mmCIF file of N, CA and C in Angstrom:
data_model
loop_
_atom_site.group_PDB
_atom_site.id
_atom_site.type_symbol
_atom_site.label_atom_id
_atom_site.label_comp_id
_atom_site.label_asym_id
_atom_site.label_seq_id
_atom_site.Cartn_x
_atom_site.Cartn_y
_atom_site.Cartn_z
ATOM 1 N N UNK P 1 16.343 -37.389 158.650
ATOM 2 C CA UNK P 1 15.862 -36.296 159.465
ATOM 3 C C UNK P 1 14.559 -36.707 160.158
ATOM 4 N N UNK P 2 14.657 -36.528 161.369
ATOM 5 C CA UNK P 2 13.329 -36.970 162.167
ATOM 6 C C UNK P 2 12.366 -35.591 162.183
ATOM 7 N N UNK P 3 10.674 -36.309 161.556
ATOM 8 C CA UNK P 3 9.612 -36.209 161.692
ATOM 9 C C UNK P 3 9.081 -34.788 162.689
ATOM 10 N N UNK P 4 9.538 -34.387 163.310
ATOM 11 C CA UNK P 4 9.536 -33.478 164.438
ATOM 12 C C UNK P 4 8.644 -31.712 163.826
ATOM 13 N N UNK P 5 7.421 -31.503 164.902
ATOM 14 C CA UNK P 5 6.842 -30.332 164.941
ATOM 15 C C UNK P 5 8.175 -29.199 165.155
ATOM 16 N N UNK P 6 7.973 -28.264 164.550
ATOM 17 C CA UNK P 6 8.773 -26.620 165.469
ATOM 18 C C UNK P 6 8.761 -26.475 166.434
ATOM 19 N N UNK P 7 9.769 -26.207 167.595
ATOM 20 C CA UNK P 7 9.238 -26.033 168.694
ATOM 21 C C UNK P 7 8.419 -24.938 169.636
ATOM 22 N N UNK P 8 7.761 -25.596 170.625
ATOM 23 C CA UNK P 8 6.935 -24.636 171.147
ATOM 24 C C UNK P 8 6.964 -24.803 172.793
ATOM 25 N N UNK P 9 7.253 -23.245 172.934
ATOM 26 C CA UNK P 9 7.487 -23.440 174.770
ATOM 27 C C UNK P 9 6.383 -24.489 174.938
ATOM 28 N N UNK P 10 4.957 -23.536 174.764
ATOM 29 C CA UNK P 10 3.709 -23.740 175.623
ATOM 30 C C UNK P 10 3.433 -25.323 175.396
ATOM 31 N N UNK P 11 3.439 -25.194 174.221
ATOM 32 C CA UNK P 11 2.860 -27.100 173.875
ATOM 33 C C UNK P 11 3.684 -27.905 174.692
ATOM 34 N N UNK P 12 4.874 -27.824 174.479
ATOM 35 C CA UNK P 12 5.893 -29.028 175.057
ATOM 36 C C UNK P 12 5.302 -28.674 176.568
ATOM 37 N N UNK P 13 5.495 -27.278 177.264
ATOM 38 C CA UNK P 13 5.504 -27.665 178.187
ATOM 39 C C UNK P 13 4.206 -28.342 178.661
ATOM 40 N N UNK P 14 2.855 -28.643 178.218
ATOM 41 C CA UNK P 14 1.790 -29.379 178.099
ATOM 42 C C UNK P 14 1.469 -30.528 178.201
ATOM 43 N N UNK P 15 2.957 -30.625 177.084
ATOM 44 C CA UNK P 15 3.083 -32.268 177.360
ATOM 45 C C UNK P 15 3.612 -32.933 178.263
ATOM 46 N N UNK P 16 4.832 -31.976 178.947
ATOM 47 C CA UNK P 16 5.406 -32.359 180.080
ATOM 48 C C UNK P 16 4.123 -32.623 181.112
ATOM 49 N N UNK P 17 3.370 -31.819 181.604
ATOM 50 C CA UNK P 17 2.431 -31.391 182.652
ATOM 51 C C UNK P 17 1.096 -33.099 182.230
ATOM 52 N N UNK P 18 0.991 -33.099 181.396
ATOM 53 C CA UNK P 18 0.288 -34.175 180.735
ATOM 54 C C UNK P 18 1.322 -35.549 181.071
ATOM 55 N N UNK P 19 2.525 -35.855 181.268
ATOM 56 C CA UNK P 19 3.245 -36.903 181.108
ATOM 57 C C UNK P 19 2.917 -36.765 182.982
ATOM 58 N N UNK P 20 3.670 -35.677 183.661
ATOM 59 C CA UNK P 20 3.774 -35.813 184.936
ATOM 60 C C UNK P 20 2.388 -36.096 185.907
ATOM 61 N N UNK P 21 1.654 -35.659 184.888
ATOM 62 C CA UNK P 21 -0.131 -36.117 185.596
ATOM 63 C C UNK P 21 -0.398 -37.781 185.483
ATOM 64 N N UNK P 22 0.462 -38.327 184.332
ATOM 65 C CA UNK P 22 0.116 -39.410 183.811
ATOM 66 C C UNK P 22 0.962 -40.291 184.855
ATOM 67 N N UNK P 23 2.073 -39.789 185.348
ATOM 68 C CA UNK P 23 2.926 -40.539 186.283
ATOM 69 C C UNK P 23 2.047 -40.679 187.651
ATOM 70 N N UNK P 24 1.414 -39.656 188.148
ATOM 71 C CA UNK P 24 0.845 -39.084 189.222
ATOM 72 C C UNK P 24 -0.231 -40.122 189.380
ATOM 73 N N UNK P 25 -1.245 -40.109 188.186
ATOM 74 C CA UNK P 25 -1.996 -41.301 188.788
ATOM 75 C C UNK P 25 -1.836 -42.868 188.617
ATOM 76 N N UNK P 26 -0.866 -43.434 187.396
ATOM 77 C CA UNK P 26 -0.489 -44.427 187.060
ATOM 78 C C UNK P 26 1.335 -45.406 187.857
ATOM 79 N N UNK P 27 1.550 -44.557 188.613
ATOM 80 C CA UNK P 27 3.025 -45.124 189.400
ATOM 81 C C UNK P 27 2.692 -44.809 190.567
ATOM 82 N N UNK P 28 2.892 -45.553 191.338
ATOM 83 C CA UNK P 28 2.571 -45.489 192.783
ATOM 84 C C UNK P 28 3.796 -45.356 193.269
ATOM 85 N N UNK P 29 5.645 -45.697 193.322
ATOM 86 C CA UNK P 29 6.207 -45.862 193.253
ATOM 87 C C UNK P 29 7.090 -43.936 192.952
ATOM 88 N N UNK P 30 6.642 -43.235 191.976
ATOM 89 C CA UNK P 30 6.872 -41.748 192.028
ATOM 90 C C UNK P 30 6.309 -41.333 192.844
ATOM 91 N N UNK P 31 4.390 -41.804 192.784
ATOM 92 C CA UNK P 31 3.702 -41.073 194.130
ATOM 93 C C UNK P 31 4.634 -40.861 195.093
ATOM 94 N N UNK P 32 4.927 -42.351 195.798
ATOM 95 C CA UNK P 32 5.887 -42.128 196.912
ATOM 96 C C UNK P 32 6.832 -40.884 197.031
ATOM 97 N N UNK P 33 7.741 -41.200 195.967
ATOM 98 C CA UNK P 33 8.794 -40.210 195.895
ATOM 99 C C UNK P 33 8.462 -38.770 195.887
ATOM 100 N N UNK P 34 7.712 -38.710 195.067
ATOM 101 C CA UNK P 34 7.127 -37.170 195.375
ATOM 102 C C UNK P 34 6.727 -36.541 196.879
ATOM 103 N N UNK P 35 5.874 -37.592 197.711
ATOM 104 C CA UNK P 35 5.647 -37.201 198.687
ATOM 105 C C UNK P 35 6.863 -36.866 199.715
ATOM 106 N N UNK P 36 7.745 -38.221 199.468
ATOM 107 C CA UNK P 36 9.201 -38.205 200.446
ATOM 108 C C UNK P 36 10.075 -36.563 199.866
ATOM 109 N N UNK P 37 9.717 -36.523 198.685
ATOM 110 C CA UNK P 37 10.414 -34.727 198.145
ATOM 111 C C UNK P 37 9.505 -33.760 198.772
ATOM 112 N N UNK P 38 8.389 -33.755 198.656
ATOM 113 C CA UNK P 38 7.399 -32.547 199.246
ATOM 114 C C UNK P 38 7.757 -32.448 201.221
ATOM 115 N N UNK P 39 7.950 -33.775 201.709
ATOM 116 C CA UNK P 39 8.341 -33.606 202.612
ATOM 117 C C UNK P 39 9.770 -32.686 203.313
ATOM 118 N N UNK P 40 10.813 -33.552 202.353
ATOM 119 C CA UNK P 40 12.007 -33.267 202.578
ATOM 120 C C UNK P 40 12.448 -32.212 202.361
ATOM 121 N N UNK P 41 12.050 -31.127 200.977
ATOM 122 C CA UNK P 41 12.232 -30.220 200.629
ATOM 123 C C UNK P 41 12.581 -28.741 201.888
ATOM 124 N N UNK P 42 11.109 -29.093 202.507
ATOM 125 C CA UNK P 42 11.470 -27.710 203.586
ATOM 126 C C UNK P 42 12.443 -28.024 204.262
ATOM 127 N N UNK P 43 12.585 -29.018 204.544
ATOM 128 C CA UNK P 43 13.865 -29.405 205.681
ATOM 129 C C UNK P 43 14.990 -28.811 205.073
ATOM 130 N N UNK P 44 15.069 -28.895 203.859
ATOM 131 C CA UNK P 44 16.527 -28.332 203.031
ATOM 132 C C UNK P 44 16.737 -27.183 203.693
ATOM 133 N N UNK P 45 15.539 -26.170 203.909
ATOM 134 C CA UNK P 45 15.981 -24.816 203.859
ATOM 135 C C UNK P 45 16.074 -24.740 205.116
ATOM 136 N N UNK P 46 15.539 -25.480 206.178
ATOM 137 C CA UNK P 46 15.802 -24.694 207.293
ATOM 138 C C UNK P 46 17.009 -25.612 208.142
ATOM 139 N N UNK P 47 17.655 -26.551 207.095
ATOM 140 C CA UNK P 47 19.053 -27.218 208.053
ATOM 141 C C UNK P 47 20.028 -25.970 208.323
ATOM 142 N N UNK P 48 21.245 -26.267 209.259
ATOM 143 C CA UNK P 48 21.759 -25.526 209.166
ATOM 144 C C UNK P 48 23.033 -25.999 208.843
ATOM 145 N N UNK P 49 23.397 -25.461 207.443
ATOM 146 C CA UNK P 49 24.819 -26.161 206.899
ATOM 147 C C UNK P 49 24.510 -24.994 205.961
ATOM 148 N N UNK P 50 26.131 -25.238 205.069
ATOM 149 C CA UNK P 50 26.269 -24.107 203.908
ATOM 150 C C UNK P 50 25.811 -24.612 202.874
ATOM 151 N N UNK P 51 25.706 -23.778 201.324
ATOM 152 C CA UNK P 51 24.838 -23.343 200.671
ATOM 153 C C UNK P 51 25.401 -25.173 199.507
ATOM 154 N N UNK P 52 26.670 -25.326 199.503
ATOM 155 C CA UNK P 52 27.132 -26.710 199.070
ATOM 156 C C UNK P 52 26.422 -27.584 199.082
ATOM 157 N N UNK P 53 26.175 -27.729 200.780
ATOM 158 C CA UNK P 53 25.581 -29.395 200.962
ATOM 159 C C UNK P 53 24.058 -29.046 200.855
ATOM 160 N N UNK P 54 23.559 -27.287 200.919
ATOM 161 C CA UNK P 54 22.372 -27.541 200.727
ATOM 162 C C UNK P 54 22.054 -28.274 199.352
ATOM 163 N N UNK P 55 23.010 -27.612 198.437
ATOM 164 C CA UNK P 55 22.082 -28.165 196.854
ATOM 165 C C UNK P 55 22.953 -29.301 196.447
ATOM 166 N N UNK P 56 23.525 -30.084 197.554
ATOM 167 C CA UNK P 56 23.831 -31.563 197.335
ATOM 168 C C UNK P 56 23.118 -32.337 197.734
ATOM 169 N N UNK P 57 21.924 -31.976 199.007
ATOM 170 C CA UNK P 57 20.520 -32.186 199.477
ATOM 171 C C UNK P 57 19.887 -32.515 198.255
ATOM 172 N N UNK P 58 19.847 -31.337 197.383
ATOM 173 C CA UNK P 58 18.448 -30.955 196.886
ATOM 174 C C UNK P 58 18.431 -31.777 195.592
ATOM 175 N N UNK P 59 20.068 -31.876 194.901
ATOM 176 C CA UNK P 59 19.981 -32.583 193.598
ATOM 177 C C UNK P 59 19.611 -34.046 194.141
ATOM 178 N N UNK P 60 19.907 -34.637 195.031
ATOM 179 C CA UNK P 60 19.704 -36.062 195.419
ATOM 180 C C UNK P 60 19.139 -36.550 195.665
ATOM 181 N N UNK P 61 17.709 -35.381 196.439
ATOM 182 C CA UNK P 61 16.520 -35.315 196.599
ATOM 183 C C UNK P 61 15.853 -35.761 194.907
ATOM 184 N N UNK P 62 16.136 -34.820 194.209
ATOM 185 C CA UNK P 62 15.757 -34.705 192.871
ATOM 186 C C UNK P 62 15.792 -35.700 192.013
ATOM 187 N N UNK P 63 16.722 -36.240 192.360
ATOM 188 C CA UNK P 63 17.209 -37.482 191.386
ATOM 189 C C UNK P 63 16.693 -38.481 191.768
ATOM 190 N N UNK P 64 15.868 -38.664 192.767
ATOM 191 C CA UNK P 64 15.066 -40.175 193.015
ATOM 192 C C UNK P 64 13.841 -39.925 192.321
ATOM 193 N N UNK P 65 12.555 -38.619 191.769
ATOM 194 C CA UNK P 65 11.768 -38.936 191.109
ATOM 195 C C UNK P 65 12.101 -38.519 189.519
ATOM 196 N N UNK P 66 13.416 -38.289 189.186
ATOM 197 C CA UNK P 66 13.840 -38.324 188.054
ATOM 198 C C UNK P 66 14.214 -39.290 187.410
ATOM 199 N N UNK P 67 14.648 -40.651 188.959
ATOM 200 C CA UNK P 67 15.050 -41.904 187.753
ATOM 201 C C UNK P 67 14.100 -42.302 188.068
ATOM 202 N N UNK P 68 12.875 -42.320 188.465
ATOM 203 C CA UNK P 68 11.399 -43.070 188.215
ATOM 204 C C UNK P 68 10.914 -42.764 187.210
ATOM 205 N N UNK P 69 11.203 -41.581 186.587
ATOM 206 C CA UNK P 69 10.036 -40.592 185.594
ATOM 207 C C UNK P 69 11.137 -41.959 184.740
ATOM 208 N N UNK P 70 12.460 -41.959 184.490
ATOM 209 C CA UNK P 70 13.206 -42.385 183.067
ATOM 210 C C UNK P 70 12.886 -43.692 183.337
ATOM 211 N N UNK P 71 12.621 -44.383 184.689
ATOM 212 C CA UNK P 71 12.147 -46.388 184.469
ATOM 213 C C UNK P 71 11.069 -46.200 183.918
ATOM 214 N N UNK P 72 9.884 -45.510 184.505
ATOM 215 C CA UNK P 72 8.810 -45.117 184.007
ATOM 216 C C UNK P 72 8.226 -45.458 182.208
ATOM 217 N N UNK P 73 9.523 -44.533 181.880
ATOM 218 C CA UNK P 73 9.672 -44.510 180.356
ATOM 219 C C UNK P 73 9.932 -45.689 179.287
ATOM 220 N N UNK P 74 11.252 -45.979 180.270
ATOM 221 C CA UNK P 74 12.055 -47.097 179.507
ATOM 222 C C UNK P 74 10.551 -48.481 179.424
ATOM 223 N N UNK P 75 9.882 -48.478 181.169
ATOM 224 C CA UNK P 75 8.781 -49.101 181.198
ATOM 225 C C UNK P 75 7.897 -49.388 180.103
ATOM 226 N N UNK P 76 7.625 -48.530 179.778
ATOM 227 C CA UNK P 76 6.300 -48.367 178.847
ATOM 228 C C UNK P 76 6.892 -48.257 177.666
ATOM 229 N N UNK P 77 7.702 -48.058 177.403
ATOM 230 C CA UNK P 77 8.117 -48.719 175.691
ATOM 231 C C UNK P 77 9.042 -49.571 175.370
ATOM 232 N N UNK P 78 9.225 -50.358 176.405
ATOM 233 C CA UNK P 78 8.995 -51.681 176.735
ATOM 234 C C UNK P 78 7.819 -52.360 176.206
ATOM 235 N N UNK P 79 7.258 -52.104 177.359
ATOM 236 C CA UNK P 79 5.464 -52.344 176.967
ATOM 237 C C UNK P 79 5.182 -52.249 175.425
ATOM 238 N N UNK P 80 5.793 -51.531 174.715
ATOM 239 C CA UNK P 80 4.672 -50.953 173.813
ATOM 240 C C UNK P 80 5.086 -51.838 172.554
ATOM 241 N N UNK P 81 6.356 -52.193 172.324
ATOM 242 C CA UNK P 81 7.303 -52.790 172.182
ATOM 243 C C UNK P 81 6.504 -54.321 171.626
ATOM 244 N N UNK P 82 6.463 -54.846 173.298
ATOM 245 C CA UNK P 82 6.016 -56.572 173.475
ATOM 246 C C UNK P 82 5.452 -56.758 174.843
ATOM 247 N N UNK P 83 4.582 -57.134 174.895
ATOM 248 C CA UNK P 83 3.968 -57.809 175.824
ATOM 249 C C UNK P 83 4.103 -58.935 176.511
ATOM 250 N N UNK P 84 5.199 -59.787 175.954
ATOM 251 C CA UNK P 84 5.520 -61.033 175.786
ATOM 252 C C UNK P 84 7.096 -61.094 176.570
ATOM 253 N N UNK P 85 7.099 -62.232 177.163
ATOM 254 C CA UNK P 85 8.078 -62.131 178.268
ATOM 255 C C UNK P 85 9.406 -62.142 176.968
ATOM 256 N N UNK P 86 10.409 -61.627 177.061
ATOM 257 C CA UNK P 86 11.337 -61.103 175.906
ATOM 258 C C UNK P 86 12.792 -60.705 177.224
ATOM 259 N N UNK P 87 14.040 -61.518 177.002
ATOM 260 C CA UNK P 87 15.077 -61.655 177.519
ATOM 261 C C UNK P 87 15.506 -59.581 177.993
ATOM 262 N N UNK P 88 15.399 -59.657 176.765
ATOM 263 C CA UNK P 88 16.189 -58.320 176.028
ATOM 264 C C UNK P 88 15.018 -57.342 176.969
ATOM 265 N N UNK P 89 13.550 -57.141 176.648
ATOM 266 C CA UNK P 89 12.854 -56.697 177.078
ATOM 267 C C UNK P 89 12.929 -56.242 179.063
ATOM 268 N N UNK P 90 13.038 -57.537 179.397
ATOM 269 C CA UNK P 90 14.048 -57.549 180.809
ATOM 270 C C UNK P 90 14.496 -56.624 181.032
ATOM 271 N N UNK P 91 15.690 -57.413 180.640
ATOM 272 C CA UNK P 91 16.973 -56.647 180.700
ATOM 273 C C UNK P 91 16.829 -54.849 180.906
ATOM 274 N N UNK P 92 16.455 -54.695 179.888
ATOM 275 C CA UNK P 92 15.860 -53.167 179.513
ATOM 276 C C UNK P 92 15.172 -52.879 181.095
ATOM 277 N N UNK P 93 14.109 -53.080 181.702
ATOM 278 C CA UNK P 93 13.508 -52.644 182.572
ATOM 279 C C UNK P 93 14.370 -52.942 184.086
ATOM 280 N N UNK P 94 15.135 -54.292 183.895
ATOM 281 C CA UNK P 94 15.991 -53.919 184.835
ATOM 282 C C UNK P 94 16.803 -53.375 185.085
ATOM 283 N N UNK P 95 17.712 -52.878 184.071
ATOM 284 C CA UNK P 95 18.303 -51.193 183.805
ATOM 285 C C UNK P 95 17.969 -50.052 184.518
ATOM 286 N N UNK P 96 16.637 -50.105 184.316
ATOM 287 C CA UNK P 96 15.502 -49.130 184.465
ATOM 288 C C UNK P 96 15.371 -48.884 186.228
ATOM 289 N N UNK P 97 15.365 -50.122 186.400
ATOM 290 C CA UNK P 97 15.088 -50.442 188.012
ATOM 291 C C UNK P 97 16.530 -50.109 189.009
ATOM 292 N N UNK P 98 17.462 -50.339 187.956
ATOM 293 C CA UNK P 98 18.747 -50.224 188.770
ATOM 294 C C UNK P 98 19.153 -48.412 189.049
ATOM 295 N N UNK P 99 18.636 -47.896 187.471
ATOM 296 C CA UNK P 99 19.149 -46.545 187.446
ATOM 297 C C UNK P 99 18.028 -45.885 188.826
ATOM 298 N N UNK P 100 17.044 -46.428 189.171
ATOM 299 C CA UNK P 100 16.380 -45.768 190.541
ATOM 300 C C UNK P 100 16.879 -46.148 191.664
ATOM 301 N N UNK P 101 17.205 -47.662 191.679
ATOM 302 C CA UNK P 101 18.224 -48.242 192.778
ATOM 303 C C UNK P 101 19.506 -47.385 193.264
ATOM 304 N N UNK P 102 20.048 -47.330 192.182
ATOM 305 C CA UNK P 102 21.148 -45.850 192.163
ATOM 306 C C UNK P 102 21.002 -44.880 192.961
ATOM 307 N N UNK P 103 20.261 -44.155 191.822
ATOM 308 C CA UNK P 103 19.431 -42.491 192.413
ATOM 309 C C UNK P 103 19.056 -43.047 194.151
ATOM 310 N N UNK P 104 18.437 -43.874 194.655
ATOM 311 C CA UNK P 104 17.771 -44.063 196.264
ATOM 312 C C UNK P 104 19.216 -44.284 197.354
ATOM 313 N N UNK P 105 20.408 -45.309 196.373
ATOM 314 C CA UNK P 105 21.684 -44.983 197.258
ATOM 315 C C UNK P 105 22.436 -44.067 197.320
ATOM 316 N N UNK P 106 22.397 -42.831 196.221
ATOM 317 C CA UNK P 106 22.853 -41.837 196.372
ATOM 318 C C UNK P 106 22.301 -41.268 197.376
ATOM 319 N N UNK P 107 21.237 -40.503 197.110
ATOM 320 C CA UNK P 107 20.201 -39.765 197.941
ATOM 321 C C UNK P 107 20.157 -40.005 199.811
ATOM 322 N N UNK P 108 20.312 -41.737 200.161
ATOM 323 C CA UNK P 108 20.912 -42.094 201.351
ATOM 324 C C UNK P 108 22.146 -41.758 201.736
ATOM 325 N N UNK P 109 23.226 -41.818 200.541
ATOM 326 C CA UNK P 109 24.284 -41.628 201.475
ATOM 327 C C UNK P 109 24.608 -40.064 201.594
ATOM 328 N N UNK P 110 24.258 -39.619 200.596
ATOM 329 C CA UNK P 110 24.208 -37.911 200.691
ATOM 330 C C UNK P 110 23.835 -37.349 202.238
ATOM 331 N N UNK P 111 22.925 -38.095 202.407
ATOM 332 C CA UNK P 111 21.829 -37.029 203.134
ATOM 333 C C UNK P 111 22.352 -37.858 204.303
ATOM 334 N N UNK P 112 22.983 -39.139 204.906
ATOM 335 C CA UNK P 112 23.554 -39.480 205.744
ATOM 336 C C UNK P 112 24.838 -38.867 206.204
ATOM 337 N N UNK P 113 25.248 -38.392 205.048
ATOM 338 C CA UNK P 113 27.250 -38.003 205.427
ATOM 339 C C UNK P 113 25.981 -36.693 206.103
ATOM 340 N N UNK P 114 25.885 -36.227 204.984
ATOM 341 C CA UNK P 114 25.699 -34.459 205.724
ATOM 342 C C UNK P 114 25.201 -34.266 207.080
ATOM 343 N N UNK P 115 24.224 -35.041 206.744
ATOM 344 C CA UNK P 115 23.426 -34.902 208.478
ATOM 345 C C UNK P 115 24.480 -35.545 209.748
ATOM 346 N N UNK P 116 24.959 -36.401 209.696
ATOM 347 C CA UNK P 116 26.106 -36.791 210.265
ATOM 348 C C UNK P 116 26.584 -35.890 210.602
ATOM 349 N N UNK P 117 27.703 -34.918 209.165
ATOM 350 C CA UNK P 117 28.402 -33.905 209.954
ATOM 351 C C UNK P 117 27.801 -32.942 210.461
ATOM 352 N N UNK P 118 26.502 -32.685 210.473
ATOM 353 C CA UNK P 118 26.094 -31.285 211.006
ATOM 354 C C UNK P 118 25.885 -31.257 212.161
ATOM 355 N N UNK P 119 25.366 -33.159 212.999
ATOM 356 C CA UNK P 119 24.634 -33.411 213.864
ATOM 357 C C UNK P 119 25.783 -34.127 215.150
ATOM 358 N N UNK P 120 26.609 -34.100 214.338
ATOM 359 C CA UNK P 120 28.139 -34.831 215.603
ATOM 360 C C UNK P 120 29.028 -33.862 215.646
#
């Protein structure tokens, strides 16, 4: 049985707000993404397409600083792990790198089909 406090909205959510601050000034790489979401976001609402491709926009949008937050992760305990160049260790972070690689070709081709059809 794992070690684990009771849970608590407020705390956890603390820690979340504490992890996402920690991304904010330590990844330059989410920075980005965040900004390309803060941008993109309004555009969602004022395209004109149905309510589908809006929140096929929005998850795809979503999912590029979601697989940063999880390389992020995998990153640093990695790190915490070994410091030391380690095959396996790799491996692990290039995982990491691919699952954002992913999330950035989704998010392109999403937002290419749609706009496509709305715009031809």
């Amino acid at each position: 049985m794992r070690n684990q406090p009771k849970y608590n909205f407020f705390k956890n959510t603390t820690y979340a707000l504490k992890g996402l601050i920690d991304l904010l000034k330590n990844e330059t790489s989410f920075r980005i993404e965040v900004i390309i979401t803060l941008i993109l976001l309004p555009i969602i609402i004022f395209i004109d397409t149905n309510y589908t491709n809006k929140a096929l926009l929005f998850i795809t949008l979503m999912g590029m600083p979601l697989a940063e937050t999880i390389n992020s992760a995998i990153e640093r305990v990695v790190d915490l792990v070994t410091l030391e160049h380690n095959e396996m260790a790799g491996r692990a972070k290039d995982v990491g790198s691919t699952i954002v690689f992913i999330s950035i070709f989704i998010f392109i081709i999403t937002w290419a089909l749609i706009l496509l059809d709305i715009y031809t």
